[in-house]
């Protein structure tokens, strides 16, 4: 017999967990279904363990920066405290009991299992059927997507899960994909002594971001001993115990102890029973409207929607869905100022549109750039000061539509720029603010001055 509830949440990763907890706190009866671990990818295999690895690797890098600045240093990397921290502090040895108890403590009903839709408002979990009076939230996340490289399916390659679960770094590592996962983990392992090569299909690293950032990272990673191949197509993969090889289209063969495939992720829609409610099970991502509705009584949040693929997006969308389910009015989702941070060193923060995207949208674009090493704080900081600020102006409206802040704490410097993009602060107002001296974010003032020079030059050309 079917069990009645107000809401069923399928997938209890960051998005689903947030929605389920908020709805239970609001007094609704909520069934939360999770096939693996409550919390999903972010705390167990993604954001949190990877950022613990990055914190440790950055300490090593800072230690190596001491000579010439503050005496002598000898850095002997040891990964075991990182592996222990991931087990003890981050993942509880990949045990989610605390999260399950937290949900139950808020009044939620947790089911471990694989859920599928069985018609409007009906969800089946391993033989049990639930009927949801108010609706169903789909929050099934995403999974790594490997490219169709001949031979790759016979190679025991790593995805992010294996990479953050290691107890010791490999002696050598090939990283297929120069996006966020590939670059963050490549730099970590290199700093712990692994010989690393990155293979990226596009003509630059971080191809979704401003080209200046890919060029900057390429230069820095090279100085850290990382081999970078861009515009490189893997045409084959080979495996012998202890040695994995990728063959590139020019014939070059790269071999290492391990291979990390970090070529993007695909929303989890298969086997969800979408056809039972009239949605396309073959869609690339779940299509949702501004209130996160995918169909009558169906909401979608997080990676499954294919928007951004970030924890902060999953939680933002979950808030909107919760409000809508509770019948509270609120604005539609607004991604104009979506912030992204790649936690390499230097960090690459960006918000809104890149210059190329703004041009593709037909905007009249003007850009302003400043180099962090030329700013007062960058100059003081000296070693490890690489970075830049780039502003993208909609020149017709005199507002920023995008910005990049790469450098030490680039993700933190981004905040003010995100506010400017979100609130469409007139550039004239940004120009007349006071920027604390000598902060890294003061380089924004230099980039604004560069924008003004561009405007004056344009005006001169037209007079
Ligand atoms: C290495 C790495 C580092 C990252 N670092 C960051 C970062 O620093 N900052 C950031 O913002 N983002 C980061 N991300 C992205 C972030 O992890 C995801 O955007 C986030 O986890 C998405 O949350 P979600 O709830 O949509 O999906 P998920 O976390 O994938 O959770 C979905 C859950 O649904 C479950 N599920 C799926 N199908 C079913 C089913 N049919 N029945 C029951 N359960 C089901 C899954 O088991 C899973 O637990 C990183 C990603 C990776 C891979
Ligand atoms: N700091 C963060 O917020 C953070 C960190 C890690 C991951 N993430 C999220 O996780 C998602 C997945 O990350 P990701 O790095 O796997 O994906 P991605 O889409 O960011 O990068 C994948 C890279 O692989 C390249 N690629 C694709 N096919 C290839 C091929 N056949 N050969 C060589 N290169 C190829 C792409 O051009 C791209 O540069 C991202 O969308 C991101 O939102 C976020």
Coordinates of C-alpha atoms and ligand atoms in Angstrom, one line a residue:
X1 CA 0.0 0.0 0.0
X2 CA 1.3 3.5 -0.8
X3 CA 2.4 5.7 2.0
X4 CA 1.2 9.3 2.0
X5 CA 3.5 12.2 2.6
X6 CA 3.6 15.9 1.7
X7 CA 6.9 15.8 -0.3
X8 CA 9.4 13.2 -1.5
X9 CA 12.9 14.4 -2.2
X10 CA 14.9 12.1 -4.5
X11 CA 18.6 12.5 -3.9
X12 CA 19.9 13.9 -0.7
X13 CA 23.1 15.7 -1.9
X14 CA 23.6 19.3 -0.9
X15 CA 20.6 20.5 -2.9
X16 CA 18.2 17.7 -1.8
X17 CA 19.3 17.7 1.8
X18 CA 18.8 21.5 2.0
X19 CA 15.4 21.3 0.5
X20 CA 14.3 18.3 2.6
X21 CA 15.5 19.8 5.9
X22 CA 13.9 23.2 5.2
X23 CA 10.6 21.6 4.3
X24 CA 10.6 19.4 7.4
X25 CA 11.5 22.4 9.6
X26 CA 8.5 24.2 8.0
X27 CA 6.2 21.4 9.3
X28 CA 5.7 19.3 6.2
X29 CA 6.0 15.5 6.2
X30 CA 9.1 14.8 4.1
X31 CA 10.5 11.5 2.8
X32 CA 14.1 11.9 1.8
X33 CA 15.6 9.1 -0.4
X34 CA 19.3 8.7 -0.9
X35 CA 21.0 5.8 -2.8
X36 CA 24.5 6.5 -1.4
X37 CA 25.4 9.1 1.3
X38 CA 23.3 12.0 2.7
X39 CA 25.2 15.1 1.7
X40 CA 26.1 13.7 -1.7
X41 CA 29.2 14.5 -3.7
X42 CA 30.3 17.7 -2.0
X43 CA 31.2 16.6 1.5
X44 CA 32.4 13.1 0.7
X45 CA 34.2 13.2 -2.7
X46 CA 34.3 16.8 -4.0
X47 CA 34.3 20.3 -2.5
X48 CA 35.3 19.6 1.1
X49 CA 38.0 16.9 0.8
X50 CA 39.5 18.6 -2.3
X51 CA 39.7 21.9 -0.5
X52 CA 41.4 20.1 2.5
X53 CA 43.9 18.8 0.0
X54 CA 44.4 22.3 -1.5
X55 CA 44.8 23.9 1.9
X56 CA 47.7 21.4 2.6
X57 CA 49.2 21.8 -0.8
X58 CA 49.1 25.6 -0.5
X59 CA 50.9 25.3 2.9
X60 CA 53.7 23.4 1.1
X61 CA 53.9 26.1 -1.6
X62 CA 54.1 28.8 1.0
X63 CA 56.8 27.0 2.8
X64 CA 58.8 26.8 -0.4
X65 CA 58.4 30.5 -0.8
X66 CA 60.3 31.3 2.4
X67 CA 63.8 31.5 0.9
X68 CA 64.5 35.1 -0.1
X69 CA 61.6 36.4 2.0
X70 CA 62.0 35.1 5.5
X71 CA 65.0 32.7 5.9
X72 CA 65.5 29.2 4.8
X73 CA 63.0 26.3 4.5
X74 CA 63.0 22.7 3.9
X75 CA 59.7 21.2 3.0
X76 CA 59.1 17.5 3.2
X77 CA 55.6 16.7 2.0
X78 CA 53.6 14.1 3.9
X79 CA 50.1 13.3 2.6
X80 CA 49.1 11.2 5.6
X81 CA 47.7 14.1 7.7
X82 CA 45.6 15.1 4.7
X83 CA 44.3 11.6 4.2
X84 CA 43.6 11.3 7.9
X85 CA 41.8 14.7 8.0
X86 CA 39.6 13.6 5.1
X87 CA 38.7 10.4 6.9
X88 CA 38.2 11.8 10.4
X89 CA 37.0 15.4 9.9
X90 CA 35.4 15.6 6.4
X91 CA 33.8 12.2 5.7
X92 CA 33.7 10.3 9.0
X93 CA 35.2 7.5 6.9
X94 CA 32.4 8.0 4.4
X95 CA 29.7 7.4 7.0
X96 CA 26.7 9.7 6.9
X97 CA 25.0 8.8 10.2
X98 CA 25.4 12.4 11.5
X99 CA 23.5 13.8 8.5
X100 CA 20.8 11.1 8.6
X101 CA 20.3 11.9 12.3
X102 CA 20.2 15.6 11.6
X103 CA 17.4 15.1 9.0
X104 CA 15.5 12.8 11.4
X105 CA 16.0 15.4 14.2
X106 CA 14.2 17.9 12.0
X107 CA 11.2 15.5 11.6
X108 CA 12.2 14.0 8.2
X109 CA 11.7 10.4 7.2
X110 CA 14.9 8.9 5.6
X111 CA 14.9 6.0 3.2
X112 CA 18.2 4.6 1.9
X113 CA 17.5 3.3 -1.6
X114 CA 17.2 4.0 -5.3
X115 CA 14.1 6.0 -6.1
X116 CA 12.1 6.3 -9.3
X117 CA 9.0 8.1 -10.4
X118 CA 6.0 5.9 -10.9
X119 CA 3.5 8.4 -12.3
X120 CA 2.4 11.9 -11.1
X121 CA 3.1 12.3 -7.4
X122 CA 4.2 8.6 -7.0
X123 CA 7.7 7.5 -6.1
X124 CA 8.9 3.9 -5.8
X125 CA 11.9 2.9 -3.7
X126 CA 12.8 -0.7 -3.8
X127 CA 9.2 -1.9 -3.8
X128 CA 7.8 0.7 -1.4
X129 CA 5.5 3.3 -2.9
X130 CA 5.0 6.9 -1.7
X131 CA 2.4 9.3 -2.8
X132 CA 3.4 13.0 -2.4
X133 CA 0.5 15.4 -1.9
X134 CA 2.5 18.6 -2.5
X135 CA 5.2 17.3 -4.8
X136 CA 8.5 15.6 -5.6
X137 CA 11.9 17.3 -5.6
X138 CA 14.4 15.8 -8.0
X139 CA 17.9 16.4 -6.8
X140 CA 19.8 13.5 -8.2
X141 CA 23.0 15.4 -9.0
X142 CA 25.5 14.4 -11.7
X143 CA 28.2 11.8 -12.4
X144 CA 31.6 12.1 -14.2
X145 CA 31.5 11.8 -17.9
X146 CA 34.4 10.1 -19.7
X147 CA 35.0 10.9 -23.4
X148 CA 34.8 8.2 -26.1
X149 CA 38.6 7.6 -26.2
X150 CA 39.3 4.2 -27.7
X151 CA 40.6 1.8 -25.0
X152 CA 39.6 4.1 -22.1
X153 CA 36.8 1.8 -21.0
X154 CA 39.5 -0.9 -20.4
X155 CA 41.6 1.4 -18.2
X156 CA 41.1 1.5 -14.5
X157 CA 41.1 5.3 -14.4
X158 CA 40.4 7.6 -11.5
X159 CA 37.5 10.0 -11.2
X160 CA 37.3 12.6 -8.4
X161 CA 36.2 9.9 -6.0
X162 CA 39.4 7.9 -6.1
X163 CA 41.5 11.0 -6.3
X164 CA 40.2 12.4 -3.0
X165 CA 40.2 9.0 -1.3
X166 CA 43.9 8.1 -1.7
X167 CA 46.2 7.6 1.2
X168 CA 49.3 8.4 -0.7
X169 CA 49.9 10.5 -3.8
X170 CA 50.8 8.5 -6.9
X171 CA 54.4 8.8 -8.3
X172 CA 53.0 10.1 -11.6
X173 CA 49.5 11.2 -12.8
X174 CA 47.9 12.0 -16.1
X175 CA 45.0 14.4 -15.9
X176 CA 42.6 14.4 -18.8
X177 CA 40.7 17.7 -18.7
X178 CA 42.0 21.1 -17.7
X179 CA 38.8 22.4 -16.0
X180 CA 38.2 22.9 -12.3
X181 CA 38.5 19.3 -11.1
X182 CA 41.6 18.6 -13.2
X183 CA 43.5 21.8 -12.4
X184 CA 42.8 21.8 -8.7
X185 CA 43.8 18.2 -8.2
X186 CA 46.8 18.4 -10.6
X187 CA 48.3 21.2 -8.6
X188 CA 47.7 19.4 -5.3
X189 CA 49.4 16.2 -6.4
X190 CA 52.3 18.1 -8.0
X191 CA 52.9 20.0 -4.8
X192 CA 53.0 16.7 -3.0
X193 CA 55.7 15.4 -5.4
X194 CA 53.7 13.7 -8.1
X195 CA 54.9 14.1 -11.7
X196 CA 51.8 15.5 -13.4
X197 CA 50.7 16.1 -17.0
X198 CA 47.5 17.7 -18.0
X199 CA 45.8 17.1 -21.3
X200 CA 43.2 19.6 -22.4
X201 CA 41.2 19.3 -25.6
X202 CA 40.5 23.0 -26.0
X203 CA 43.2 25.6 -26.9
X204 CA 43.6 26.7 -23.3
X205 CA 43.1 25.7 -19.7
X206 CA 39.9 26.7 -18.0
X207 CA 38.3 27.3 -21.4
X208 CA 35.0 28.5 -20.0
X209 CA 36.7 31.4 -18.3
X210 CA 38.6 34.5 -19.6
X211 CA 41.6 33.4 -21.8
X212 CA 43.9 35.5 -19.6
X213 CA 43.3 33.1 -16.7
X214 CA 44.1 30.0 -18.6
X215 CA 47.3 31.6 -19.8
X216 CA 48.2 32.6 -16.3
X217 CA 47.6 29.1 -14.9
X218 CA 49.5 27.5 -17.7
X219 CA 52.6 29.6 -16.9
X220 CA 52.4 28.9 -13.1
X221 CA 51.7 25.2 -13.5
X222 CA 54.7 25.0 -15.8
X223 CA 56.9 26.6 -13.2
X224 CA 55.7 24.0 -10.7
X225 CA 56.9 21.3 -13.1
X226 CA 53.5 20.3 -14.5
X227 CA 53.4 19.3 -18.2
X228 CA 50.5 21.0 -20.0
X229 CA 49.2 19.9 -23.4
X230 CA 46.4 22.1 -24.8
X231 CA 44.5 21.6 -28.1
X232 CA 45.4 17.9 -27.5
X233 CA 43.1 15.1 -28.5
X234 CA 43.5 11.7 -26.8
X235 CA 43.1 9.1 -29.6
X236 CA 43.8 6.0 -27.5
X237 CA 44.4 4.7 -24.0
X238 CA 46.4 1.7 -22.9
X239 CA 46.9 -0.1 -19.6
X240 CA 49.5 -2.4 -18.1
X241 CA 49.8 -2.8 -14.3
X242 CA 51.3 0.3 -12.9
X243 CA 51.4 2.2 -16.2
X244 CA 48.5 3.9 -17.9
X245 CA 49.1 5.6 -21.3
X246 CA 47.3 8.1 -23.4
X247 CA 48.1 8.5 -27.0
X248 CA 47.6 12.0 -28.4
X249 CA 46.6 12.8 -31.9
X250 CA 50.1 13.9 -32.9
X251 CA 51.4 10.5 -31.9
X252 CA 52.9 11.5 -28.5
X253 CA 52.3 8.9 -25.8
X254 CA 52.1 10.0 -22.2
X255 CA 52.5 7.4 -19.5
X256 CA 51.9 7.5 -15.7
X257 CA 51.0 5.4 -12.7
X258 CA 47.5 6.9 -12.6
X259 CA 45.1 8.6 -14.9
X260 CA 42.4 11.1 -13.6
X261 CA 39.6 11.7 -16.0
X262 CA 38.1 15.1 -15.3
X263 CA 36.3 15.9 -18.5
X264 CA 33.0 17.2 -17.1
X265 CA 29.9 15.8 -15.5
X266 CA 26.5 14.7 -16.7
X267 CA 23.2 15.2 -14.8
X268 CA 21.7 11.9 -13.4
X269 CA 18.4 11.4 -15.2
X270 CA 18.6 7.8 -16.3
X271 CA 16.4 5.3 -14.5
X272 CA 14.5 8.0 -12.8
X273 CA 11.1 7.2 -14.5
X274 CA 10.8 10.6 -16.1
X275 CA 8.7 9.2 -18.9
X276 CA 6.0 8.2 -16.3
X277 CA 5.3 11.9 -15.8
X278 CA 5.7 12.9 -19.5
X279 CA 9.3 14.3 -19.2
X280 CA 12.1 13.3 -21.6
X281 CA 14.3 10.6 -20.0
X282 CA 17.0 11.2 -22.7
X283 CA 17.3 15.0 -21.9
X284 CA 20.8 16.2 -21.1
X285 CA 19.6 18.1 -18.0
X286 CA 16.3 18.6 -16.2
X287 CA 14.6 21.7 -17.6
X288 CA 13.2 23.9 -14.8
X289 CA 11.6 27.3 -14.8
X290 CA 12.5 30.2 -12.6
X291 CA 10.7 28.7 -9.6
X292 CA 12.5 25.3 -10.2
X293 CA 9.4 23.6 -11.5
X294 CA 10.0 20.9 -14.1
X295 CA 6.4 19.8 -14.4
X296 CA 3.2 20.0 -12.3
X297 CA 4.2 19.0 -8.8
X298 CA 7.8 18.3 -9.8
X299 CA 10.7 20.6 -8.8
X300 CA 14.4 20.1 -9.7
X301 CA 17.4 21.5 -7.9
X302 CA 21.2 21.2 -8.2
X303 CA 23.5 19.6 -10.7
X304 CA 20.6 17.7 -12.3
X305 CA 19.4 21.0 -13.7
X306 CA 22.7 21.4 -15.5
X307 CA 23.0 25.0 -14.3
X308 CA 26.5 25.8 -13.1
X309 CA 27.2 22.6 -11.2
X310 CA 28.2 24.3 -8.0
X311 CA 27.1 23.7 -4.4
X312 CA 26.1 27.3 -4.0
X313 CA 23.8 26.9 -7.0
X314 CA 22.3 23.7 -5.6
X315 CA 21.5 25.5 -2.3
X316 CA 20.2 28.7 -4.0
X317 CA 17.9 26.6 -6.2
X318 CA 16.8 24.6 -3.2
X319 CA 15.8 27.7 -1.3
X320 CA 13.7 28.9 -4.3
X321 CA 12.0 25.4 -4.7
X322 CA 11.2 25.3 -0.9
X323 CA 9.6 28.8 -1.1
X324 CA 7.5 27.7 -4.1
X325 CA 6.5 24.4 -2.5
X326 CA 5.4 26.3 0.7
X327 CA 3.4 28.7 -1.5
X328 CA 5.5 31.7 -0.6
X329 CA 6.0 34.3 -3.3
X330 CA 9.6 35.1 -4.4
X331 CA 11.7 36.1 -7.3
X332 CA 12.7 33.8 -10.1
X333 CA 16.2 32.3 -10.1
X334 CA 18.7 34.9 -11.4
X335 CA 22.0 33.7 -12.7
X336 CA 23.4 37.0 -14.0
X337 CA 25.9 37.2 -11.1
X338 CA 26.7 33.5 -10.8
X339 CA 30.1 33.3 -9.1
X340 CA 32.6 30.6 -9.9
X341 CA 35.9 30.0 -8.1
X342 CA 38.6 27.5 -9.2
X343 CA 40.7 27.0 -6.1
X344 CA 44.1 26.7 -7.8
X345 CA 46.9 28.9 -6.5
X346 CA 46.3 31.6 -7.7
X347 CA 42.6 31.3 -7.2
X348 CA 40.5 32.1 -10.3
X349 CA 37.3 33.9 -9.3
X350 CA 34.8 35.0 -11.9
X351 CA 31.2 36.3 -12.0
X352 CA 28.7 37.0 -14.7
X353 CA 29.7 37.1 -18.4
X354 CA 33.2 36.7 -19.8
X355 CA 34.2 39.2 -22.5
X356 CA 33.5 36.7 -25.2
X357 CA 30.0 35.9 -23.8
X358 CA 29.1 39.5 -23.5
X359 CA 30.1 40.1 -27.2
X360 CA 28.1 37.0 -28.2
X361 CA 25.1 38.6 -26.6
X362 CA 25.6 41.6 -28.8
X363 CA 26.5 44.0 -26.0
X364 CA 28.7 47.0 -26.6
X365 CA 31.7 45.7 -24.6
X366 CA 34.5 47.6 -23.0
X367 CA 37.1 45.8 -20.7
X368 CA 39.5 47.0 -18.1
X369 CA 42.4 45.0 -16.7
X370 CA 44.9 45.4 -13.9
X371 CA 47.8 43.1 -13.0
X372 CA 47.9 42.1 -9.3
X373 CA 51.8 42.2 -9.1
X374 CA 51.7 45.9 -10.1
X375 CA 49.2 46.8 -7.3
X376 CA 50.6 47.9 -4.0
X377 CA 49.6 44.8 -2.2
X378 CA 50.8 42.5 -5.0
X379 CA 54.2 44.2 -4.9
X380 CA 54.4 43.9 -1.1
X381 CA 53.3 40.2 -1.3
X382 CA 56.0 39.5 -3.9
X383 CA 56.5 35.7 -4.3
X384 CA 53.2 34.0 -5.2
X385 CA 51.6 37.3 -6.2
X386 CA 50.5 36.4 -9.7
X387 CA 47.0 37.5 -10.7
X388 CA 44.8 39.9 -12.6
X389 CA 41.5 41.7 -12.4
X390 CA 39.4 41.9 -15.5
X391 CA 36.2 43.9 -15.8
X392 CA 33.6 43.5 -18.5
X393 CA 31.4 46.6 -19.0
X394 CA 28.2 46.9 -20.9
X395 CA 29.2 50.3 -22.3
X396 CA 25.7 51.3 -23.3
X397 CA 24.5 51.0 -19.7
X398 CA 27.7 51.8 -17.9
X399 CA 27.5 48.8 -15.6
X400 CA 29.6 45.7 -15.1
X401 CA 28.2 42.5 -16.6
X402 CA 31.2 40.3 -15.7
X403 CA 34.4 40.3 -13.8
X404 CA 37.4 38.1 -13.1
X405 CA 39.6 38.2 -10.1
X406 CA 42.6 35.9 -10.3
X407 CA 45.3 36.0 -7.6
X408 CA 46.0 35.3 -3.9
X409 CA 42.5 35.0 -2.4
X410 CA 41.0 35.7 -5.8
X411 CA 37.8 34.0 -4.7
X412 CA 37.4 36.4 -1.8
X413 CA 38.3 39.5 -3.8
X414 CA 35.4 38.4 -6.1
X415 CA 32.7 39.3 -3.6
X416 CA 32.6 43.1 -4.2
X417 CA 32.6 42.5 -8.0
X418 CA 29.7 40.0 -7.6
X419 CA 27.7 42.7 -5.7
X420 CA 28.5 45.2 -8.5
X421 CA 27.3 42.8 -11.2
X422 CA 24.2 41.6 -9.3
X423 CA 23.1 45.1 -8.3
X424 CA 24.2 46.8 -11.6
X425 CA 26.1 49.4 -9.7
X426 CA 27.0 52.2 -12.1
X427 CA 30.7 52.2 -12.9
X428 CA 30.8 55.9 -12.1
X429 CA 29.8 55.0 -8.5
X430 CA 32.4 52.2 -8.3
X431 CA 35.0 54.7 -9.4
X432 CA 34.2 57.1 -6.6
X433 CA 34.3 54.5 -3.8
X434 CA 37.2 54.2 -1.3
X435 CA 39.3 51.0 -1.6
X436 CA 41.2 50.1 1.5
X437 CA 45.0 50.4 1.1
X438 CA 46.9 48.1 0.6
X439 CA 44.4 45.3 -0.1
X440 CA 44.3 42.9 -3.0
X441 CA 40.9 44.2 -3.9
X442 CA 42.3 47.6 -4.4
X443 CA 43.5 46.4 -7.8
X444 CA 39.8 46.7 -8.8
X445 CA 40.4 50.5 -8.7
X446 CA 43.2 50.1 -11.2
X447 CA 41.1 48.0 -13.5
X448 CA 38.4 50.7 -13.3
X449 CA 41.0 53.3 -14.3
X450 CA 41.9 51.1 -17.3
X451 CA 38.2 51.0 -18.2
X452 CA 38.1 54.8 -18.1
X453 CA 41.2 55.1 -20.3
X454 CA 39.4 52.9 -22.8
X455 CA 36.3 55.1 -22.7
X456 CA 38.4 58.2 -23.1
X457 CA 40.2 56.7 -26.1
X458 CA 36.9 55.7 -27.6
X459 CA 35.5 59.2 -27.1
X460 CA 38.7 60.6 -28.7
X461 CA 38.4 58.3 -31.7
X462 CA 34.8 59.5 -32.2
X463 CA 35.4 63.2 -31.8
Ligands
LIG1 C1 36.2 17.3 -7.3 C2 35.1 18.3 -7.2 C3 35.2 19.5 -6.4 C4 34.2 20.4 -6.3 N1 34.4 21.5 -5.6 C5 33.4 22.4 -5.6 C6 33.6 23.6 -4.9 O1 34.7 23.9 -4.3 N2 32.6 24.5 -4.8 C7 31.4 24.3 -5.4 O2 30.5 25.1 -5.3 N3 31.1 23.1 -6.0 C8 32.1 22.2 -6.2 N4 31.9 21.0 -6.8 C9 30.6 20.8 -7.4 C10 29.6 20.2 -6.3 O3 30.2 19.1 -5.7 C11 28.2 19.9 -6.9 O4 27.8 21.0 -7.6 C12 27.2 19.5 -5.8 O5 27.6 18.4 -5.1 C13 25.9 19.3 -6.4 O6 24.9 18.9 -5.4 P1 23.6 18.1 -5.8 O7 22.8 18.0 -4.6 O8 23.0 18.7 -7.0 O9 24.1 16.7 -6.3 P2 25.0 15.6 -5.6 O10 25.9 16.1 -4.6 O11 25.6 14.8 -6.8 O12 23.9 14.7 -4.9 C14 23.0 13.9 -5.6 C15 22.6 12.7 -4.7 O13 21.5 12.1 -5.3 C16 21.7 10.7 -5.1 N5 20.8 10.0 -6.1 C17 21.0 10.0 -7.5 N6 20.0 9.3 -8.1 C18 19.2 8.8 -7.1 C19 18.0 8.1 -7.0 N7 17.4 7.7 -8.2 N8 17.5 7.7 -5.8 C20 18.1 8.1 -4.7 N9 19.2 8.9 -4.6 C21 19.8 9.2 -5.8 C22 23.2 10.5 -5.3 O14 23.6 9.3 -4.6 C23 23.7 11.7 -4.6 O15 24.0 11.5 -3.3 C24 32.9 20.1 -7.0 C25 32.8 18.9 -7.7 C26 33.8 18.0 -7.8 C27 33.6 16.8 -8.6
LIG2 N1 36.0 25.0 -7.3 C1 34.8 24.6 -7.8 O1 33.8 25.3 -7.6 C2 34.7 23.3 -8.5 C3 35.8 22.4 -8.4 C4 35.7 21.3 -9.1 C5 34.5 21.0 -9.9 N2 33.5 21.9 -9.9 C6 32.3 21.6 -10.7 O2 32.3 20.3 -11.2 C7 32.0 20.3 -12.6 C8 32.9 19.2 -13.2 O3 34.3 19.6 -13.2 P1 35.2 19.2 -14.4 O4 36.5 19.8 -14.2 O5 35.2 17.7 -14.5 O6 34.5 19.7 -15.7 P2 34.7 21.1 -16.5 O7 33.6 21.1 -17.5 O8 34.9 22.2 -15.6 O9 36.1 20.9 -17.3 C9 36.3 19.8 -18.1 C10 37.4 20.0 -19.0 O10 37.7 18.9 -19.8 C11 37.9 19.3 -21.1 N3 37.7 18.1 -21.9 C12 36.5 17.6 -22.3 N4 36.6 16.5 -23.1 C13 38.0 16.3 -23.2 C14 38.8 15.3 -23.9 N5 38.2 14.3 -24.6 N6 40.1 15.5 -23.8 C15 40.7 16.5 -23.1 N7 40.0 17.4 -22.4 C16 38.6 17.3 -22.5 C17 37.0 20.4 -21.3 O11 37.4 21.2 -22.4 C18 37.1 21.2 -20.0 O12 38.2 22.1 -20.0 C19 32.3 21.6 -13.1 O13 31.2 22.0 -14.0 C20 32.3 22.5 -11.9 O14 31.2 23.4 -11.9 C21 33.6 23.1 -9.2

